[in-house]
XYZ file of C-alpha atoms in Angstrom:
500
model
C 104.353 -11.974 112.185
C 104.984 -11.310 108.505
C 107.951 -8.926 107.729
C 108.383 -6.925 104.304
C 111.444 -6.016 102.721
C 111.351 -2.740 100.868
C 114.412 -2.427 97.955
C 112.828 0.095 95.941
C 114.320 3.370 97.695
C 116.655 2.461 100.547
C 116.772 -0.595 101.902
C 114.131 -0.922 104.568
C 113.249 -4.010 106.647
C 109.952 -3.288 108.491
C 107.327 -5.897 110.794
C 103.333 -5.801 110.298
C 103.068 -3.433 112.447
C 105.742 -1.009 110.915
C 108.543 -0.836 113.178
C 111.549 -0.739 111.467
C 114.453 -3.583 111.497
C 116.691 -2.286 109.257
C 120.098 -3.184 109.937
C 122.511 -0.105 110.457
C 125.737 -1.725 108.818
C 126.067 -1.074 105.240
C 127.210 -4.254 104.366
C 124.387 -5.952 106.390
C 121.767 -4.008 104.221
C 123.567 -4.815 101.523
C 123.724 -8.259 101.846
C 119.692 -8.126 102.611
C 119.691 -6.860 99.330
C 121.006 -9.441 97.506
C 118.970 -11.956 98.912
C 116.232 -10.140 98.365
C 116.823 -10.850 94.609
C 118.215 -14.183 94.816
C 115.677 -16.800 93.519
C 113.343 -18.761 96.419
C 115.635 -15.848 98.846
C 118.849 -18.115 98.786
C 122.275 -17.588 97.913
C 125.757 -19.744 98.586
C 127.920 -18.352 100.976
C 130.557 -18.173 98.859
C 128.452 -15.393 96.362
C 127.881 -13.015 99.516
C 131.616 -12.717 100.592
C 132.734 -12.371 96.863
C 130.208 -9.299 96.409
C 130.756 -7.869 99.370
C 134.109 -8.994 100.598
C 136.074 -9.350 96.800
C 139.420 -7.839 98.315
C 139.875 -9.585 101.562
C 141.736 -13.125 102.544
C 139.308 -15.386 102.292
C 139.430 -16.510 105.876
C 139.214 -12.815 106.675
C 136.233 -12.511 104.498
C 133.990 -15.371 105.783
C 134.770 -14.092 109.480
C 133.160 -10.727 107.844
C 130.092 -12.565 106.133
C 129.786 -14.108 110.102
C 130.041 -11.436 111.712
C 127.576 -9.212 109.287
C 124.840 -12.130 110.006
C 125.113 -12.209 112.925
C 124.514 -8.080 112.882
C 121.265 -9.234 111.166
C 120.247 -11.806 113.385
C 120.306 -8.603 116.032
C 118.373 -6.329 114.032
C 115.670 -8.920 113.655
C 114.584 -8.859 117.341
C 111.961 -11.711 117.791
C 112.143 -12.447 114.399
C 115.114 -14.079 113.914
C 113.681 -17.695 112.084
C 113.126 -15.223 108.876
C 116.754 -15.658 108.814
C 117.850 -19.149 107.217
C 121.265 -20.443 106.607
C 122.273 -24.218 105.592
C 125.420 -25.981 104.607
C 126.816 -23.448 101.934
C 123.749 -21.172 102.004
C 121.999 -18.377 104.093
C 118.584 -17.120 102.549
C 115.449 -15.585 103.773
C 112.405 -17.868 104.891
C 109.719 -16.433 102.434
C 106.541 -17.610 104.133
C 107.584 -15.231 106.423
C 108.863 -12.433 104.581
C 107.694 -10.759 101.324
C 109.887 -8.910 99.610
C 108.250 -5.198 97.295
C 109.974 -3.951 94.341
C 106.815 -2.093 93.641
C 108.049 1.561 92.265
C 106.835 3.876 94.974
C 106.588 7.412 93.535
C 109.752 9.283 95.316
C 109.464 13.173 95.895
C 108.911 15.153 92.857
C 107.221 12.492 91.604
C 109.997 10.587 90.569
C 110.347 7.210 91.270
C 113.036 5.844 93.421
C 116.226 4.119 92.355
C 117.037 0.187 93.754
C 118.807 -0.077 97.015
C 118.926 4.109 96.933
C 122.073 5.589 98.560
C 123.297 2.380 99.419
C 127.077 2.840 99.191
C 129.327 -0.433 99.851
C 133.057 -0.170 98.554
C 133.551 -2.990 96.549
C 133.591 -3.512 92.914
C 132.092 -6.673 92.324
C 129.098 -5.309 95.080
C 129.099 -2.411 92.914
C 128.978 -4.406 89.542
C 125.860 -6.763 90.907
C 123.970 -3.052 91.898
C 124.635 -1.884 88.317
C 123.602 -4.761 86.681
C 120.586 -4.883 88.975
C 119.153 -1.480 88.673
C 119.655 -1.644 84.921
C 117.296 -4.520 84.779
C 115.166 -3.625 86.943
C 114.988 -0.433 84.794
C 113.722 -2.599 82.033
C 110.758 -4.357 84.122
C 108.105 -3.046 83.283
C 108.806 -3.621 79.437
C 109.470 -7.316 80.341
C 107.618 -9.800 82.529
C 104.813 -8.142 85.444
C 104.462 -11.397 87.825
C 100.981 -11.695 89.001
C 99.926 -11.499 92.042
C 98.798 -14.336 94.991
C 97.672 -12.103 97.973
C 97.015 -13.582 100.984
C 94.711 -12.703 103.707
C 95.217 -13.454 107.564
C 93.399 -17.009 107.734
C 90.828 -17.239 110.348
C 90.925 -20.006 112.990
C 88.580 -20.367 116.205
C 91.914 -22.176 118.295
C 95.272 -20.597 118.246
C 96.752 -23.779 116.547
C 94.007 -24.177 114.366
C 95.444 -20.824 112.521
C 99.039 -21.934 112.878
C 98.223 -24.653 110.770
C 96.405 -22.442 108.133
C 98.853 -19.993 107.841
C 101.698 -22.949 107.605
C 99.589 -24.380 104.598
C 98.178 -21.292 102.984
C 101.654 -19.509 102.981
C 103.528 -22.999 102.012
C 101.336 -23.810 99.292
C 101.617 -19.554 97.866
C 105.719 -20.301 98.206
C 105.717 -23.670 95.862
C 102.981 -22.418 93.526
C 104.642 -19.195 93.131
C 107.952 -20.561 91.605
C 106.137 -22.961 89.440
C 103.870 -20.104 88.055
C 106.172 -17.631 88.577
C 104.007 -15.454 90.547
C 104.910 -12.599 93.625
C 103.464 -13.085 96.981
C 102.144 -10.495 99.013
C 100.238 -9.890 102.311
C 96.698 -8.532 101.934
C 97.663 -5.243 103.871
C 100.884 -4.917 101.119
C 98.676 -4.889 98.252
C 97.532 -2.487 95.507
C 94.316 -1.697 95.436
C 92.516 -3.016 92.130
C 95.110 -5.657 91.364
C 95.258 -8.554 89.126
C 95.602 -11.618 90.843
C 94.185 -14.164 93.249
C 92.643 -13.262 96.857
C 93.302 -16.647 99.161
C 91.009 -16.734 102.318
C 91.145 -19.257 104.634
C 89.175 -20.339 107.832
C 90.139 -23.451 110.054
C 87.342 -24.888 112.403
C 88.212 -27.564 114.893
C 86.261 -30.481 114.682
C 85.119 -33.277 116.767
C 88.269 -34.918 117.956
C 91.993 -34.236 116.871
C 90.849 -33.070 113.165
C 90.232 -29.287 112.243
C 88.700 -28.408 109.100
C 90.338 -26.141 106.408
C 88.061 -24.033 104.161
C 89.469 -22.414 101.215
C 88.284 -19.922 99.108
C 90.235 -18.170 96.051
C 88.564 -14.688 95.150
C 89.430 -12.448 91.641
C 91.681 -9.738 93.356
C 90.394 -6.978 90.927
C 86.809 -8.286 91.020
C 86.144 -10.255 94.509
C 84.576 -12.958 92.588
C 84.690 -16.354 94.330
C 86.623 -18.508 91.935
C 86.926 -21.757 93.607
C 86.504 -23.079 97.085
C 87.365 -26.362 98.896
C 87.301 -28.099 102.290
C 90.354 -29.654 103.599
C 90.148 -32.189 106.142
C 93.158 -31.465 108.675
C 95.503 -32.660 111.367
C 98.896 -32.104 112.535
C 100.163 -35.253 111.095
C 102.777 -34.657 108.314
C 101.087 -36.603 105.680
C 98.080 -34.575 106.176
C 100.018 -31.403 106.127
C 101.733 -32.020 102.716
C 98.175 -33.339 101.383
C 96.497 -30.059 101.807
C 99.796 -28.104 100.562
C 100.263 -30.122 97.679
C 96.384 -29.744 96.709
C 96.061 -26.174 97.785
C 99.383 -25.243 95.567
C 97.738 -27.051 92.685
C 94.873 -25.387 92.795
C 96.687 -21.877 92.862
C 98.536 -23.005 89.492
C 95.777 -24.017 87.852
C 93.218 -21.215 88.734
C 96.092 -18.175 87.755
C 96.174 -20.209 84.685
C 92.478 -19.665 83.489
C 92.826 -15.976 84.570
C 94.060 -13.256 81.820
C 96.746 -12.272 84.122
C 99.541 -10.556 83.641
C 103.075 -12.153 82.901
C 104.308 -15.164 80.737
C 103.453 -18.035 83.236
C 105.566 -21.223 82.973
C 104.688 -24.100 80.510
C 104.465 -26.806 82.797
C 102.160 -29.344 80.894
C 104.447 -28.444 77.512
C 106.979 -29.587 79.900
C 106.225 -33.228 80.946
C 104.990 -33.906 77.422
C 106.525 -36.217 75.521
C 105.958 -34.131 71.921
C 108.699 -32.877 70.330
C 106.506 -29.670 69.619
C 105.109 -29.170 72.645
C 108.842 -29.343 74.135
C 110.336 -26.894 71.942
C 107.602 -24.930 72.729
C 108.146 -24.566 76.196
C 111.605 -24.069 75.257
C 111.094 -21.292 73.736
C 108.508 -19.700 76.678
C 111.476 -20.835 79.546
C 114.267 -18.696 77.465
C 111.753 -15.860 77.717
C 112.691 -15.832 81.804
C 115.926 -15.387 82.691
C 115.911 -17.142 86.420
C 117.745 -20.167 87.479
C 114.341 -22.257 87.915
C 113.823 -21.528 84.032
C 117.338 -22.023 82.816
C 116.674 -25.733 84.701
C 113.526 -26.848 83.680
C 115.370 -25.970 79.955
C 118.104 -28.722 80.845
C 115.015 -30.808 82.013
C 113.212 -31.103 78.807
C 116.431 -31.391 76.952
C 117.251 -34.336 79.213
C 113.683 -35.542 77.695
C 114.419 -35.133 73.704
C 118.170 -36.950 74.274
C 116.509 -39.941 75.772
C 113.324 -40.119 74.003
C 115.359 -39.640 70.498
C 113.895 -36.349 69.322
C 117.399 -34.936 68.755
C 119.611 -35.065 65.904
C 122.773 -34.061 67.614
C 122.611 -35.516 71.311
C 126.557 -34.553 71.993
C 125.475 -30.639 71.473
C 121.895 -30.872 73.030
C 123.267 -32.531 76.590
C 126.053 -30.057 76.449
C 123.197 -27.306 76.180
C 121.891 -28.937 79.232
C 124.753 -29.130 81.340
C 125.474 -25.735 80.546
C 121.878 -24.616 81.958
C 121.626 -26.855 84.840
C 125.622 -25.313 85.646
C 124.399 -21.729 85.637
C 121.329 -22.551 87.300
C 122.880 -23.953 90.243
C 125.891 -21.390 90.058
C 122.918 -18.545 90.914
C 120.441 -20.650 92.983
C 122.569 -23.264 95.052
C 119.593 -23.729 97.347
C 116.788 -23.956 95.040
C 115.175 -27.883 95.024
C 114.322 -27.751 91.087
C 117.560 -26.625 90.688
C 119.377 -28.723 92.715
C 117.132 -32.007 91.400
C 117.867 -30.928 87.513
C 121.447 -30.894 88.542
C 120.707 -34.743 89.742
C 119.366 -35.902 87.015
C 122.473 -34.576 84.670
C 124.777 -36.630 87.176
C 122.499 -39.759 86.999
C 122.799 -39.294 83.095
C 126.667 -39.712 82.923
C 126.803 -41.930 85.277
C 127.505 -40.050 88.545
C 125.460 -42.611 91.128
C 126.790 -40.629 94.724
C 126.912 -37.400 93.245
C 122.883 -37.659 91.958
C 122.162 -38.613 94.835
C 123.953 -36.247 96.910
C 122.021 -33.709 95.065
C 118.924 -35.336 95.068
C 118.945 -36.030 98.814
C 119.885 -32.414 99.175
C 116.685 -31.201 97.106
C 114.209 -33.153 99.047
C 115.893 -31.854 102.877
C 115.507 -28.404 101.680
C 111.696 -29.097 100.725
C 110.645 -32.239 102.147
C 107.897 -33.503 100.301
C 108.634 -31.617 96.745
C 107.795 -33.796 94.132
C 110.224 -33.535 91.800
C 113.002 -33.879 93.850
C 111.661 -37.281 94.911
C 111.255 -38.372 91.240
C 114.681 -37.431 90.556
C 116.249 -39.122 94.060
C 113.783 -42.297 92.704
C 115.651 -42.236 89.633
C 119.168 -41.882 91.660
C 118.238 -45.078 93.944
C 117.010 -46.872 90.901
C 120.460 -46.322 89.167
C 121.838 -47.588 92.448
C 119.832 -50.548 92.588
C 117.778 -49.966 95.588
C 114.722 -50.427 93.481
C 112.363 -50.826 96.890
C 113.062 -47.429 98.321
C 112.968 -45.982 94.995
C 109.263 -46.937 94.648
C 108.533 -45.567 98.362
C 110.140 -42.516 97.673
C 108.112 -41.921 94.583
C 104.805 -43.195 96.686
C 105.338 -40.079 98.818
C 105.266 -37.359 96.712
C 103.300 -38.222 94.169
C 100.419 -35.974 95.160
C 102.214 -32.679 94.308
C 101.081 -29.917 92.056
C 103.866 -30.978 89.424
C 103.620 -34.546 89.545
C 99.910 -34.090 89.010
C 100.716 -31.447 86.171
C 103.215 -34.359 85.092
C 101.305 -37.557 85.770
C 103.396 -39.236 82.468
C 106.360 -38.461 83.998
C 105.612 -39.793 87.318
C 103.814 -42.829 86.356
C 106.470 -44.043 84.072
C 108.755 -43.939 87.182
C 106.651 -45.450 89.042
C 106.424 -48.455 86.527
C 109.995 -48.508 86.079
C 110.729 -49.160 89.772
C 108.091 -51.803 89.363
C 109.355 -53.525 86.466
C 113.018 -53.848 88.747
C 110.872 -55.550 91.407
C 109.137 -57.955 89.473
C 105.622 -56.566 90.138
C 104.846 -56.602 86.371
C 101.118 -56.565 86.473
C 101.112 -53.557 88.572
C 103.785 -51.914 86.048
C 101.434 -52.331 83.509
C 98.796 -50.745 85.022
C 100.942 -47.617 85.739
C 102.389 -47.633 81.754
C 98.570 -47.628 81.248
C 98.038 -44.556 83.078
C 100.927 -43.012 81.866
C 99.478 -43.357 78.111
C 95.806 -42.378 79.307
C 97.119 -38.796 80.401
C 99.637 -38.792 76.695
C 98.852 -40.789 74.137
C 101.898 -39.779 72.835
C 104.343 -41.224 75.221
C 106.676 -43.323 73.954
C 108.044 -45.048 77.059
C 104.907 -45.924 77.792
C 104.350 -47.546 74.784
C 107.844 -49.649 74.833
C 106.850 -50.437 78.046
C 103.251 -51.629 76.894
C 104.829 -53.646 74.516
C 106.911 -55.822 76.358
C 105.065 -56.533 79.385
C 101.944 -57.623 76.995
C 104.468 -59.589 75.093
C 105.556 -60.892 78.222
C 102.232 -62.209 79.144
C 101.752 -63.946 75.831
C 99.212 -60.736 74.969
C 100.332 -60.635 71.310
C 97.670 -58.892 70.221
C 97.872 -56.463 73.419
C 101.844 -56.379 72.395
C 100.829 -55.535 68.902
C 98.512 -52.650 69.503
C 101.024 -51.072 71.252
C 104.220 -51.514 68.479
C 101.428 -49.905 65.989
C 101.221 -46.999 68.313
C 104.358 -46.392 68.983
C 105.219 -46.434 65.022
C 102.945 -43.384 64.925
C 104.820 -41.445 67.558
C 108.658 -42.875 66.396
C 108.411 -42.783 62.544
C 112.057 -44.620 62.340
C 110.882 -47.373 64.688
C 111.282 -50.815 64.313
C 110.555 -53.794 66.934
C 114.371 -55.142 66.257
C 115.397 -51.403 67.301
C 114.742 -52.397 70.678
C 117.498 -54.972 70.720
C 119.884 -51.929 70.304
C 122.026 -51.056 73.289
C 121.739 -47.437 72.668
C 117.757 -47.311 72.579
C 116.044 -46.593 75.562
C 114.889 -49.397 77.421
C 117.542 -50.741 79.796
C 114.955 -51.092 82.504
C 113.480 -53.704 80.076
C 116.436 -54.575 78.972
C 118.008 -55.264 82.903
C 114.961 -57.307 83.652
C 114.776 -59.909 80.770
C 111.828 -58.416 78.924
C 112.970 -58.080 75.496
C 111.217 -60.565 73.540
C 109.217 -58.240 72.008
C 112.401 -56.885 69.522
C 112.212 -60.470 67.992
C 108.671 -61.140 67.379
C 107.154 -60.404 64.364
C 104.010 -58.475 65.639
């Protein structure tokens, strides 16, 4: 059963059915609060006892934060999974709960203040409402999310709609911090909205495998804008198949729709344009989340090794700066935690990325980008075979197909460290075919044609990449500080020294 928090007025935890499960303690509500407003519903342990516990001992304080959970736990009756905790985290499971900031006219007409009459003793609690009210004063003249609404699915077996609802409200979750986008139940609403209607249906089919019909619908309209059949199982594979695909689809479709909100650049993103990255740039600083501030650090990760740059020492200290605050706000968060991975395998930090990295992918098995980063992490630890399989697994999902360059570079890369150079060049290949103006590609091109004694293969490819790298040079290669050390680590240099 899906549960709504309500945070504009008091705070007000109610089921589907509206009974109410709002916790009595003041510091319970309170802490719903905040992770109400903490991005994907997560925040570090550590943040909750310093808002709401600033004056205490700090063993004192996390015996409060345990005991005000477990006050939670209580008021949650039968619905205690909505409650999530991990090491260093708690946060709220938000296929389960959806949380409404939508101004509900208060009496008088007036509309109600955030967290109304919520009194908690504490300065930095009372410093974190401030701040919050103000800027939630200021929504409407900033960004309106659109919505995804989701209806009950329909299933003819009891399992058969466990399964929907897992991949219907799974797929919502991921595409709605990619977009960004708010997720709502049908019954919670507004009439007449703008945003995307998902229905879906599961059949059972002859033998173990149901069948999962989709259907996205205009929200203001009821147009049917798309619609898709899903072969299904129980298998995990399966599972992430349809999320990934379903999740894609949802990005794609609020995309082509003049909805409201700034959605995120994501194809600006994995480009490898200079433009097209500062573009993006300048959408992310737009949205002041921790997702956002990381996928900032990401593409400046991307002009630093791709040379597009003219101060590298100020640009990665931009990023480190990002991916720090980022993770400072959203310590749960897998983009967040996987940009923080890739700034430790940049300087070096082996264990650490891959602490962080293996952290990103148990907190969303299956996410894509935390598996390229964690590839990248093995790579640099020179466990080039699971690298590959890691990559293999996830990449199906909505941003490695919004990022196929991206993905297929790593994928050659781990190739190129096992030797399989034919099969590298295929996936340099496809790299190029979705950006023509990706550079690594292109060096990568290069010297496996070389390597094959295709000179004129080789040479096509150095005349492309001198469109894309106006300073370029073949003997640039031989340089230690230009980007090739996969080629350089496995012998293919040859290229720098002939004269194609």
């Amino acid at each position: 059963m899906h549960l709504t928090l309500r945070l504009m007025g008091p705070v007000t935890l109610l089921d589907a059915n509206g009974d109410d499960l709002t916790p009595r303690g003041r510091k319970a509500r309170g802490a719903l609060a905040m992770l109400g407003m903490a991005p994907g519903l997560r925040l570090g342990r550590a943040r909750l006892q310093d808002r709401l516990w600033s004056d205490s001992p700090q063993a004192q304080g996390a015996a409060s934060l345990r005991q005000t959970l477990r006050e939670l736990r209580l008021a949650l009756r039968d619905h205690q999974s909505v409650l999530l905790s991990g090491d260093g985290w708690v946060g709220l499971n938000p296929a389960r709960l959806t949380v409404d900031l939508r101004p509900l006219a208060a009496g008088a007409g007036e509309a109600p203040e955030f967290a109304e009459g919520l009194d908690i003793a504490d300065a930095e609690f009372e410093d974190w409402l401030r701040d919050t009210r103000l800027a939630l004063e200021d929504r409407p003249r900033a960004q309106v999310l659109p919505l995804l609404v989701l209806s009950d699915p329909v299933a003819d077996t009891p399992s058969g709609r466990m399964l929907a609802v897992a991949v219907v409200q799974q797929a919502a979750s991921h595409a709605a911090s990619l977009l960004p986008a708010q997720v709502l139940p049908l019954h919670s609403a507004p009439a007449s909205s703008p945003g995307l209607l998902v229905e879906a249906m599961c059949l059972q089919q002859p033998g173990p495998e149901m069948l999962l019909m989709i259907s996205l619908r205009d929200l203001s309209s009821g147009a049917q804008l798309w619609a898709q059949q899903f072969p299904l199982s129980q298998s995990t594979p399966a599972l992430h198949r349809a999320i990934s695909a379903l999740a894609l689809t949802l990005i794609q479709t609020v995309g082509q729709l003049r909805l409201p909100g700034r959605l995120l650049p994501l194809t600006d993103l994995f480009s490898f344009s200079r433009s097209r990255l500062l573009s993006a740039d300048r959408v992310l600083s737009e949205t002041d989340s921790p997702v956002a501030q990381s996928l900032r650090a990401f593409l400046r990760y991307t002009l630093i090794i791709e040379r597009q740059t003219r101060d590298q020492r100020a640009t990665l200290a931009e990023a480190e700066a990002l991916a720090s605050r980022a993770r400072e706000r959203a310590p749960a968060d897998p983009i967040v935690l996987s940009v923080s991975a890739l700034m430790r395998s940049w300087q070096g930090q082996v264990a650490g990325a891959l602490d962080l990295a293996r952290d990103a992918c148990r907190l969303a098995p299956g996410h894509d980008l935390a598996h390229l980063v964690l590839s990248q992490a093995l790579t640099d630890a020179g466990r080039d075979g699971e690298a590959l399989s890691v990559l293999i697994r996830a990449r199906g999902g909505p941003l490695a197909m919004l990022g196929q360059p991206s993905w297929r570079l790593r994928q050659a890369a781990a190739l190129i460290r096992l030797g399989r150079y034919a099969e590298a060049e295929n996936s340099a290949a496809a790299a190029l075919s979705h950006s023509t103006e990706c550079r690594p590609a292109l060096r990568f091109l290069a010297a496996l044609r070389h390597h094959r004694r295709d000179e004129e293969g080789a040479a096509a490819a150095l005349t492309a990449l001198r469109r894309v790298e106006p300073d370029f040079a073949p003997e640039l290669m031989a340089s230690p500080d230009y980007p090739v050390s996969t080629l350089r680590r496995a012998g293919l240099l040859a290229v720098a020294r002939a004269r194609l």
